[in-house]
Amino acid sequence: MATMKQDVTIREAVLADHFLGIVELYRAHGWTHAKDPTRLRRAIECSSFSVVALYDDEVIGFARAMSDEAFAVYIADILVSPDRQRQGIGRRLTQEILRHYPLDTFHHQVLVAERGAEGFYRKLGLAPVSTFGLTAFIRSRSDV
Ligand SMILES: CC(C)(COP(=O)(O)OP(=O)(O)OC[C@H]1O[C@@H](n2cnc3c(N)ncnc32)[C@H](O)[C@@H]1OP(=O)(O)O)[C@@H](O)C(=O)NCCC(=O)NCCS
């Protein structure tokens, strides 16, 4: 497994090269974004920073973030191919984003965790907002 990890490259996403693979990742996880690729492409284009995990030029992981490039960054999606999970790829994608927006400059690195992913984010050093005496508020649709 150690050899496989070394063969996986993490780099900034280039939509011309990686978009079809990114859509496939959203589809593989059953996320509604994949139903409207045009809208998904716009979402990624309008994101501040997007990274892919590549294995032999195949997209096996993706993450994106939105930021004001000064104080705050919001991590939107982190996806790893179902058959490549638990190999450290999600960690590397997330760390690439967290390093891009370091806490010595930025005040907050924020995300909304999907059910079942809380443990993953805790392993990466993120904590529930209540840890800081804060409360997160959200309005959200129930059908996505
Ligand atoms: C969540 C996800 C991105 C994790 O990616 P991954 O490549 O499997 O994670 P990693 O192998 O880098 O795991 C890093 C650490 O977190 C742990 N971990 C991974 N997924 C976990 C989970 N669901 N619950 C608890 N711990 C988890 C790993 O065991 C590992 O721990 P270790 O450092 O002690 O070995 C991946 O499972 C995924 O794509 N899930 C579906 C999409 C999703 O829900 N994304 C999150 C959106 S908020």
JSON list of C-alpha atoms and ligand atoms in Angstrom, two decimals:
[
{"chain": "A", "resi": 1, "resn": "MET", "atom": "CA", "xyz": [0.00, 0.00, 0.00]},
{"chain": "A", "resi": 2, "resn": "ALA", "atom": "CA", "xyz": [2.91, 2.38, 0.72]},
{"chain": "A", "resi": 3, "resn": "THR", "atom": "CA", "xyz": [3.97, 2.14, -2.94]},
{"chain": "A", "resi": 4, "resn": "MET", "atom": "CA", "xyz": [0.47, 3.06, -4.11]},
{"chain": "A", "resi": 5, "resn": "LYS", "atom": "CA", "xyz": [0.41, 6.16, -1.90]},
{"chain": "A", "resi": 6, "resn": "GLN", "atom": "CA", "xyz": [3.67, 7.38, -3.46]},
{"chain": "A", "resi": 7, "resn": "ASP", "atom": "CA", "xyz": [2.19, 6.99, -6.95]},
{"chain": "A", "resi": 8, "resn": "VAL", "atom": "CA", "xyz": [-0.73, 9.26, -6.17]},
{"chain": "A", "resi": 9, "resn": "THR", "atom": "CA", "xyz": [-0.11, 12.91, -7.05]},
{"chain": "A", "resi": 10, "resn": "ILE", "atom": "CA", "xyz": [-1.97, 15.83, -5.46]},
{"chain": "A", "resi": 11, "resn": "ARG", "atom": "CA", "xyz": [-2.10, 18.96, -7.60]},
{"chain": "A", "resi": 12, "resn": "GLU", "atom": "CA", "xyz": [-4.25, 21.97, -8.38]},
{"chain": "A", "resi": 13, "resn": "ALA", "atom": "CA", "xyz": [-7.18, 20.98, -10.58]},
{"chain": "A", "resi": 14, "resn": "VAL", "atom": "CA", "xyz": [-7.15, 21.99, -14.24]},
{"chain": "A", "resi": 15, "resn": "LEU", "atom": "CA", "xyz": [-10.72, 21.77, -15.49]},
{"chain": "A", "resi": 16, "resn": "ALA", "atom": "CA", "xyz": [-9.73, 21.19, -19.13]},
{"chain": "A", "resi": 17, "resn": "ASP", "atom": "CA", "xyz": [-7.91, 18.02, -18.03]},
{"chain": "A", "resi": 18, "resn": "HIS", "atom": "CA", "xyz": [-9.77, 16.85, -14.94]},
{"chain": "A", "resi": 19, "resn": "PHE", "atom": "CA", "xyz": [-13.41, 17.90, -15.14]},
{"chain": "A", "resi": 20, "resn": "LEU", "atom": "CA", "xyz": [-14.83, 14.65, -16.59]},
{"chain": "A", "resi": 21, "resn": "GLY", "atom": "CA", "xyz": [-13.04, 12.66, -13.89]},
{"chain": "A", "resi": 22, "resn": "ILE", "atom": "CA", "xyz": [-14.33, 15.03, -11.22]},
{"chain": "A", "resi": 23, "resn": "VAL", "atom": "CA", "xyz": [-17.94, 14.59, -12.42]},
{"chain": "A", "resi": 24, "resn": "GLU", "atom": "CA", "xyz": [-17.45, 10.82, -12.27]},
{"chain": "A", "resi": 25, "resn": "LEU", "atom": "CA", "xyz": [-16.37, 11.12, -8.63]},
{"chain": "A", "resi": 26, "resn": "TYR", "atom": "CA", "xyz": [-19.51, 13.06, -7.70]},
{"chain": "A", "resi": 27, "resn": "ARG", "atom": "CA", "xyz": [-21.56, 10.47, -9.62]},
{"chain": "A", "resi": 28, "resn": "ALA", "atom": "CA", "xyz": [-19.81, 7.55, -7.91]},
{"chain": "A", "resi": 29, "resn": "HIS", "atom": "CA", "xyz": [-20.89, 8.96, -4.54]},
{"chain": "A", "resi": 30, "resn": "GLY", "atom": "CA", "xyz": [-24.46, 9.63, -5.74]},
{"chain": "A", "resi": 31, "resn": "TRP", "atom": "CA", "xyz": [-24.11, 13.36, -5.12]},
{"chain": "A", "resi": 32, "resn": "THR", "atom": "CA", "xyz": [-26.74, 15.44, -6.92]},
{"chain": "A", "resi": 33, "resn": "HIS", "atom": "CA", "xyz": [-24.08, 17.79, -8.34]},
{"chain": "A", "resi": 34, "resn": "ALA", "atom": "CA", "xyz": [-23.38, 15.19, -11.07]},
{"chain": "A", "resi": 35, "resn": "LYS", "atom": "CA", "xyz": [-26.89, 15.54, -12.47]},
{"chain": "A", "resi": 36, "resn": "ASP", "atom": "CA", "xyz": [-26.05, 19.02, -13.77]},
{"chain": "A", "resi": 37, "resn": "PRO", "atom": "CA", "xyz": [-22.42, 19.06, -14.96]},
{"chain": "A", "resi": 38, "resn": "THR", "atom": "CA", "xyz": [-22.72, 22.61, -16.32]},
{"chain": "A", "resi": 39, "resn": "ARG", "atom": "CA", "xyz": [-23.68, 23.89, -12.89]},
{"chain": "A", "resi": 40, "resn": "LEU", "atom": "CA", "xyz": [-20.97, 21.80, -11.23]},
{"chain": "A", "resi": 41, "resn": "ARG", "atom": "CA", "xyz": [-18.36, 23.19, -13.62]},
{"chain": "A", "resi": 42, "resn": "ARG", "atom": "CA", "xyz": [-19.44, 26.73, -12.74]},
{"chain": "A", "resi": 43, "resn": "ALA", "atom": "CA", "xyz": [-19.23, 25.89, -9.02]},
{"chain": "A", "resi": 44, "resn": "ILE", "atom": "CA", "xyz": [-15.66, 24.67, -9.44]},
{"chain": "A", "resi": 45, "resn": "GLU", "atom": "CA", "xyz": [-14.68, 27.60, -11.64]},
{"chain": "A", "resi": 46, "resn": "CYS", "atom": "CA", "xyz": [-16.02, 29.98, -9.00]},
{"chain": "A", "resi": 47, "resn": "SER", "atom": "CA", "xyz": [-14.27, 28.14, -6.16]},
{"chain": "A", "resi": 48, "resn": "SER", "atom": "CA", "xyz": [-11.05, 29.71, -4.90]},
{"chain": "A", "resi": 49, "resn": "PHE", "atom": "CA", "xyz": [-8.88, 26.62, -4.88]},
{"chain": "A", "resi": 50, "resn": "SER", "atom": "CA", "xyz": [-9.48, 23.07, -6.15]},
{"chain": "A", "resi": 51, "resn": "VAL", "atom": "CA", "xyz": [-7.20, 20.07, -5.97]},
{"chain": "A", "resi": 52, "resn": "VAL", "atom": "CA", "xyz": [-7.24, 16.62, -7.54]},
{"chain": "A", "resi": 53, "resn": "ALA", "atom": "CA", "xyz": [-5.60, 13.34, -6.60]},
{"chain": "A", "resi": 54, "resn": "LEU", "atom": "CA", "xyz": [-4.27, 11.64, -9.72]},
{"chain": "A", "resi": 55, "resn": "TYR", "atom": "CA", "xyz": [-3.19, 8.06, -10.29]},
{"chain": "A", "resi": 56, "resn": "ASP", "atom": "CA", "xyz": [-1.89, 7.45, -13.82]},
{"chain": "A", "resi": 57, "resn": "ASP", "atom": "CA", "xyz": [-3.72, 10.63, -14.92]},
{"chain": "A", "resi": 58, "resn": "GLU", "atom": "CA", "xyz": [-6.99, 9.24, -13.54]},
{"chain": "A", "resi": 59, "resn": "VAL", "atom": "CA", "xyz": [-8.85, 11.50, -11.09]},
{"chain": "A", "resi": 60, "resn": "ILE", "atom": "CA", "xyz": [-9.29, 9.46, -7.88]},
{"chain": "A", "resi": 61, "resn": "GLY", "atom": "CA", "xyz": [-9.87, 12.34, -5.49]},
{"chain": "A", "resi": 62, "resn": "PHE", "atom": "CA", "xyz": [-11.06, 15.94, -5.46]},
{"chain": "A", "resi": 63, "resn": "ALA", "atom": "CA", "xyz": [-11.49, 18.78, -2.98]},
{"chain": "A", "resi": 64, "resn": "ARG", "atom": "CA", "xyz": [-12.42, 22.43, -3.33]},
{"chain": "A", "resi": 65, "resn": "ALA", "atom": "CA", "xyz": [-12.62, 25.51, -1.15]},
{"chain": "A", "resi": 66, "resn": "MET", "atom": "CA", "xyz": [-14.00, 29.03, -1.21]},
{"chain": "A", "resi": 67, "resn": "SER", "atom": "CA", "xyz": [-12.17, 31.90, 0.44]},
{"chain": "A", "resi": 68, "resn": "ASP", "atom": "CA", "xyz": [-12.06, 35.66, 0.78]},
{"chain": "A", "resi": 69, "resn": "GLU", "atom": "CA", "xyz": [-8.28, 35.16, 0.46]},
{"chain": "A", "resi": 70, "resn": "ALA", "atom": "CA", "xyz": [-7.79, 37.14, 3.68]},
{"chain": "A", "resi": 71, "resn": "PHE", "atom": "CA", "xyz": [-9.56, 35.78, 6.77]},
{"chain": "A", "resi": 72, "resn": "ALA", "atom": "CA", "xyz": [-11.69, 32.71, 6.10]},
{"chain": "A", "resi": 73, "resn": "VAL", "atom": "CA", "xyz": [-11.82, 29.58, 3.98]},
{"chain": "A", "resi": 74, "resn": "TYR", "atom": "CA", "xyz": [-14.77, 27.25, 3.57]},
{"chain": "A", "resi": 75, "resn": "ILE", "atom": "CA", "xyz": [-14.03, 23.75, 2.39]},
{"chain": "A", "resi": 76, "resn": "ALA", "atom": "CA", "xyz": [-16.91, 22.62, 0.20]},
{"chain": "A", "resi": 77, "resn": "ASP", "atom": "CA", "xyz": [-16.39, 19.03, -0.98]},
{"chain": "A", "resi": 78, "resn": "ILE", "atom": "CA", "xyz": [-13.85, 16.30, -0.42]},
{"chain": "A", "resi": 79, "resn": "LEU", "atom": "CA", "xyz": [-14.31, 13.11, -2.42]},
{"chain": "A", "resi": 80, "resn": "VAL", "atom": "CA", "xyz": [-12.15, 10.03, -2.82]},
{"chain": "A", "resi": 81, "resn": "SER", "atom": "CA", "xyz": [-12.98, 7.16, -5.22]},
{"chain": "A", "resi": 82, "resn": "PRO", "atom": "CA", "xyz": [-14.90, 4.48, -3.32]},
{"chain": "A", "resi": 83, "resn": "ASP", "atom": "CA", "xyz": [-12.25, 1.90, -4.22]},
{"chain": "A", "resi": 84, "resn": "ARG", "atom": "CA", "xyz": [-9.35, 4.13, -3.09]},
{"chain": "A", "resi": 85, "resn": "GLN", "atom": "CA", "xyz": [-10.55, 5.20, 0.34]},
{"chain": "A", "resi": 86, "resn": "ARG", "atom": "CA", "xyz": [-8.58, 4.66, 3.57]},
{"chain": "A", "resi": 87, "resn": "GLN", "atom": "CA", "xyz": [-5.26, 5.06, 1.74]},
{"chain": "A", "resi": 88, "resn": "GLY", "atom": "CA", "xyz": [-4.48, 8.55, 3.00]},
{"chain": "A", "resi": 89, "resn": "ILE", "atom": "CA", "xyz": [-5.73, 10.35, -0.12]},
{"chain": "A", "resi": 90, "resn": "GLY", "atom": "CA", "xyz": [-8.48, 12.33, 1.61]},
{"chain": "A", "resi": 91, "resn": "ARG", "atom": "CA", "xyz": [-5.96, 13.41, 4.23]},
{"chain": "A", "resi": 92, "resn": "ARG", "atom": "CA", "xyz": [-3.54, 14.65, 1.56]},
{"chain": "A", "resi": 93, "resn": "LEU", "atom": "CA", "xyz": [-6.26, 16.55, -0.32]},
{"chain": "A", "resi": 94, "resn": "THR", "atom": "CA", "xyz": [-7.49, 18.23, 2.85]},
{"chain": "A", "resi": 95, "resn": "GLN", "atom": "CA", "xyz": [-3.99, 19.08, 4.03]},
{"chain": "A", "resi": 96, "resn": "GLU", "atom": "CA", "xyz": [-3.23, 20.69, 0.68]},
{"chain": "A", "resi": 97, "resn": "ILE", "atom": "CA", "xyz": [-6.18, 23.04, 1.19]},
{"chain": "A", "resi": 98, "resn": "LEU", "atom": "CA", "xyz": [-5.42, 23.71, 4.85]},
{"chain": "A", "resi": 99, "resn": "ARG", "atom": "CA", "xyz": [-1.79, 24.51, 3.96]},
{"chain": "A", "resi": 100, "resn": "HIS", "atom": "CA", "xyz": [-2.94, 26.85, 1.18]},
{"chain": "A", "resi": 101, "resn": "TYR", "atom": "CA", "xyz": [-4.93, 28.88, 3.76]},
{"chain": "A", "resi": 102, "resn": "PRO", "atom": "CA", "xyz": [-2.71, 28.67, 6.88]},
{"chain": "A", "resi": 103, "resn": "LEU", "atom": "CA", "xyz": [-4.04, 29.60, 10.32]},
{"chain": "A", "resi": 104, "resn": "ASP", "atom": "CA", "xyz": [-1.13, 31.98, 10.96]},
{"chain": "A", "resi": 105, "resn": "THR", "atom": "CA", "xyz": [-2.87, 34.26, 8.42]},
{"chain": "A", "resi": 106, "resn": "PHE", "atom": "CA", "xyz": [-6.47, 33.07, 8.24]},
{"chain": "A", "resi": 107, "resn": "HIS", "atom": "CA", "xyz": [-8.84, 33.21, 11.21]},
{"chain": "A", "resi": 108, "resn": "HIS", "atom": "CA", "xyz": [-11.08, 30.25, 10.27]},
{"chain": "A", "resi": 109, "resn": "GLN", "atom": "CA", "xyz": [-10.94, 27.04, 8.29]},
{"chain": "A", "resi": 110, "resn": "VAL", "atom": "CA", "xyz": [-14.58, 25.90, 8.15]},
{"chain": "A", "resi": 111, "resn": "LEU", "atom": "CA", "xyz": [-16.56, 23.03, 6.70]},
{"chain": "A", "resi": 112, "resn": "VAL", "atom": "CA", "xyz": [-19.86, 21.22, 7.08]},
{"chain": "A", "resi": 113, "resn": "ALA", "atom": "CA", "xyz": [-19.20, 17.50, 7.61]},
{"chain": "A", "resi": 114, "resn": "GLU", "atom": "CA", "xyz": [-21.34, 14.88, 5.91]},
{"chain": "A", "resi": 115, "resn": "ARG", "atom": "CA", "xyz": [-22.82, 12.25, 8.21]},
{"chain": "A", "resi": 116, "resn": "GLY", "atom": "CA", "xyz": [-20.18, 9.61, 8.86]},
{"chain": "A", "resi": 117, "resn": "ALA", "atom": "CA", "xyz": [-17.23, 11.87, 7.99]},
{"chain": "A", "resi": 118, "resn": "GLU", "atom": "CA", "xyz": [-16.86, 13.53, 11.40]},
{"chain": "A", "resi": 119, "resn": "GLY", "atom": "CA", "xyz": [-14.12, 11.13, 12.49]},
{"chain": "A", "resi": 120, "resn": "PHE", "atom": "CA", "xyz": [-12.13, 11.87, 9.36]},
{"chain": "A", "resi": 121, "resn": "TYR", "atom": "CA", "xyz": [-12.12, 15.61, 10.07]},
{"chain": "A", "resi": 122, "resn": "ARG", "atom": "CA", "xyz": [-11.24, 15.09, 13.73]},
{"chain": "A", "resi": 123, "resn": "LYS", "atom": "CA", "xyz": [-8.20, 13.08, 12.58]},
{"chain": "A", "resi": 124, "resn": "LEU", "atom": "CA", "xyz": [-7.16, 16.11, 10.51]},
{"chain": "A", "resi": 125, "resn": "GLY", "atom": "CA", "xyz": [-7.22, 18.39, 13.53]},
{"chain": "A", "resi": 126, "resn": "LEU", "atom": "CA", "xyz": [-10.57, 20.07, 12.91]},
{"chain": "A", "resi": 127, "resn": "ALA", "atom": "CA", "xyz": [-13.00, 20.35, 15.81]},
{"chain": "A", "resi": 128, "resn": "PRO", "atom": "CA", "xyz": [-16.76, 20.95, 16.16]},
{"chain": "A", "resi": 129, "resn": "VAL", "atom": "CA", "xyz": [-17.50, 24.70, 16.41]},
{"chain": "A", "resi": 130, "resn": "SER", "atom": "CA", "xyz": [-18.79, 24.18, 19.98]},
{"chain": "A", "resi": 131, "resn": "THR", "atom": "CA", "xyz": [-15.15, 23.54, 21.00]},
{"chain": "A", "resi": 132, "resn": "PHE", "atom": "CA", "xyz": [-14.57, 27.28, 20.52]},
{"chain": "A", "resi": 133, "resn": "GLY", "atom": "CA", "xyz": [-17.75, 28.35, 22.29]},
{"chain": "A", "resi": 134, "resn": "LEU", "atom": "CA", "xyz": [-19.34, 29.05, 18.92]},
{"chain": "A", "resi": 135, "resn": "THR", "atom": "CA", "xyz": [-22.55, 27.83, 17.29]},
{"chain": "A", "resi": 136, "resn": "ALA", "atom": "CA", "xyz": [-22.88, 27.19, 13.58]},
{"chain": "A", "resi": 137, "resn": "PHE", "atom": "CA", "xyz": [-26.20, 28.07, 11.96]},
{"chain": "A", "resi": 138, "resn": "ILE", "atom": "CA", "xyz": [-27.38, 26.73, 8.64]},
{"chain": "A", "resi": 139, "resn": "ARG", "atom": "CA", "xyz": [-30.38, 26.76, 6.31]},
{"chain": "A", "resi": 140, "resn": "SER", "atom": "CA", "xyz": [-30.30, 23.67, 4.16]},
{"chain": "A", "resi": 141, "resn": "ARG", "atom": "CA", "xyz": [-32.52, 21.76, 1.75]},
{"chain": "A", "resi": 142, "resn": "SER", "atom": "CA", "xyz": [-33.45, 18.24, 2.81]},
{"chain": "A", "resi": 143, "resn": "ASP", "atom": "CA", "xyz": [-33.39, 16.82, -0.74]},
{"chain": "A", "resi": 144, "resn": "VAL", "atom": "CA", "xyz": [-29.66, 17.22, -1.54]},
{"chain": "B", "resi": 1, "resn": "LIG", "atom": "C1", "xyz": [-14.39, 11.10, 3.88]},
{"chain": "B", "resi": 1, "resn": "LIG", "atom": "C2", "xyz": [-13.36, 10.74, 2.79]},
{"chain": "B", "resi": 1, "resn": "LIG", "atom": "C3", "xyz": [-13.03, 11.97, 1.94]},
{"chain": "B", "resi": 1, "resn": "LIG", "atom": "C4", "xyz": [-12.08, 10.24, 3.51]},
{"chain": "B", "resi": 1, "resn": "LIG", "atom": "O1", "xyz": [-11.09, 9.99, 2.52]},
{"chain": "B", "resi": 1, "resn": "LIG", "atom": "P1", "xyz": [-10.03, 8.82, 2.70]},
{"chain": "B", "resi": 1, "resn": "LIG", "atom": "O2", "xyz": [-9.03, 8.93, 1.63]},
{"chain": "B", "resi": 1, "resn": "LIG", "atom": "O3", "xyz": [-10.74, 7.51, 2.82]},
{"chain": "B", "resi": 1, "resn": "LIG", "atom": "O4", "xyz": [-9.39, 9.16, 4.13]},
{"chain": "B", "resi": 1, "resn": "LIG", "atom": "P2", "xyz": [-7.90, 8.91, 4.61]},
{"chain": "B", "resi": 1, "resn": "LIG", "atom": "O5", "xyz": [-7.48, 7.53, 4.20]},
{"chain": "B", "resi": 1, "resn": "LIG", "atom": "O6", "xyz": [-7.02, 10.02, 4.18]},
{"chain": "B", "resi": 1, "resn": "LIG", "atom": "O7", "xyz": [-8.10, 8.92, 6.19]},
{"chain": "B", "resi": 1, "resn": "LIG", "atom": "C5", "xyz": [-7.38, 9.78, 7.08]},
{"chain": "B", "resi": 1, "resn": "LIG", "atom": "C6", "xyz": [-7.68, 9.30, 8.49]},
{"chain": "B", "resi": 1, "resn": "LIG", "atom": "O8", "xyz": [-9.08, 9.44, 8.75]},
{"chain": "B", "resi": 1, "resn": "LIG", "atom": "C7", "xyz": [-9.67, 8.17, 9.04]},
{"chain": "B", "resi": 1, "resn": "LIG", "atom": "N1", "xyz": [-10.96, 8.12, 8.39]},
{"chain": "B", "resi": 1, "resn": "LIG", "atom": "C8", "xyz": [-11.23, 8.13, 7.08]},
{"chain": "B", "resi": 1, "resn": "LIG", "atom": "N2", "xyz": [-12.56, 8.12, 6.86]},
{"chain": "B", "resi": 1, "resn": "LIG", "atom": "C9", "xyz": [-13.13, 8.10, 8.09]},
{"chain": "B", "resi": 1, "resn": "LIG", "atom": "C10", "xyz": [-14.48, 8.08, 8.54]},
{"chain": "B", "resi": 1, "resn": "LIG", "atom": "N3", "xyz": [-15.51, 8.09, 7.69]},
{"chain": "B", "resi": 1, "resn": "LIG", "atom": "N4", "xyz": [-14.71, 8.06, 9.88]},
{"chain": "B", "resi": 1, "resn": "LIG", "atom": "C11", "xyz": [-13.68, 8.06, 10.76]},
{"chain": "B", "resi": 1, "resn": "LIG", "atom": "N5", "xyz": [-12.37, 8.09, 10.39]},
{"chain": "B", "resi": 1, "resn": "LIG", "atom": "C12", "xyz": [-12.10, 8.10, 9.07]},
{"chain": "B", "resi": 1, "resn": "LIG", "atom": "C13", "xyz": [-8.69, 7.13, 8.47]},
{"chain": "B", "resi": 1, "resn": "LIG", "atom": "O9", "xyz": [-8.79, 5.91, 9.14]},
{"chain": "B", "resi": 1, "resn": "LIG", "atom": "C14", "xyz": [-7.37, 7.82, 8.70]},
{"chain": "B", "resi": 1, "resn": "LIG", "atom": "O10", "xyz": [-6.97, 7.67, 10.04]},
{"chain": "B", "resi": 1, "resn": "LIG", "atom": "P3", "xyz": [-5.44, 7.35, 10.45]},
{"chain": "B", "resi": 1, "resn": "LIG", "atom": "O11", "xyz": [-4.65, 8.59, 10.08]},
{"chain": "B", "resi": 1, "resn": "LIG", "atom": "O12", "xyz": [-5.49, 7.09, 11.91]},
{"chain": "B", "resi": 1, "resn": "LIG", "atom": "O13", "xyz": [-5.02, 6.18, 9.63]},
{"chain": "B", "resi": 1, "resn": "LIG", "atom": "C15", "xyz": [-13.86, 9.58, 1.90]},
{"chain": "B", "resi": 1, "resn": "LIG", "atom": "O14", "xyz": [-14.28, 8.52, 2.71]},
{"chain": "B", "resi": 1, "resn": "LIG", "atom": "C16", "xyz": [-15.00, 9.96, 0.97]},
{"chain": "B", "resi": 1, "resn": "LIG", "atom": "O15", "xyz": [-14.78, 10.34, -0.17]},
{"chain": "B", "resi": 1, "resn": "LIG", "atom": "N6", "xyz": [-16.26, 9.82, 1.47]},
{"chain": "B", "resi": 1, "resn": "LIG", "atom": "C17", "xyz": [-17.44, 10.10, 0.66]},
{"chain": "B", "resi": 1, "resn": "LIG", "atom": "C18", "xyz": [-17.63, 11.58, 0.41]},
{"chain": "B", "resi": 1, "resn": "LIG", "atom": "C19", "xyz": [-17.74, 12.35, 1.71]},
{"chain": "B", "resi": 1, "resn": "LIG", "atom": "O16", "xyz": [-18.55, 12.05, 2.58]},
{"chain": "B", "resi": 1, "resn": "LIG", "atom": "N7", "xyz": [-16.90, 13.38, 1.83]},
{"chain": "B", "resi": 1, "resn": "LIG", "atom": "C20", "xyz": [-16.90, 14.25, 2.97]},
{"chain": "B", "resi": 1, "resn": "LIG", "atom": "C21", "xyz": [-17.80, 15.39, 2.68]},
{"chain": "B", "resi": 1, "resn": "LIG", "atom": "S1", "xyz": [-18.01, 16.46, 4.07]}
]
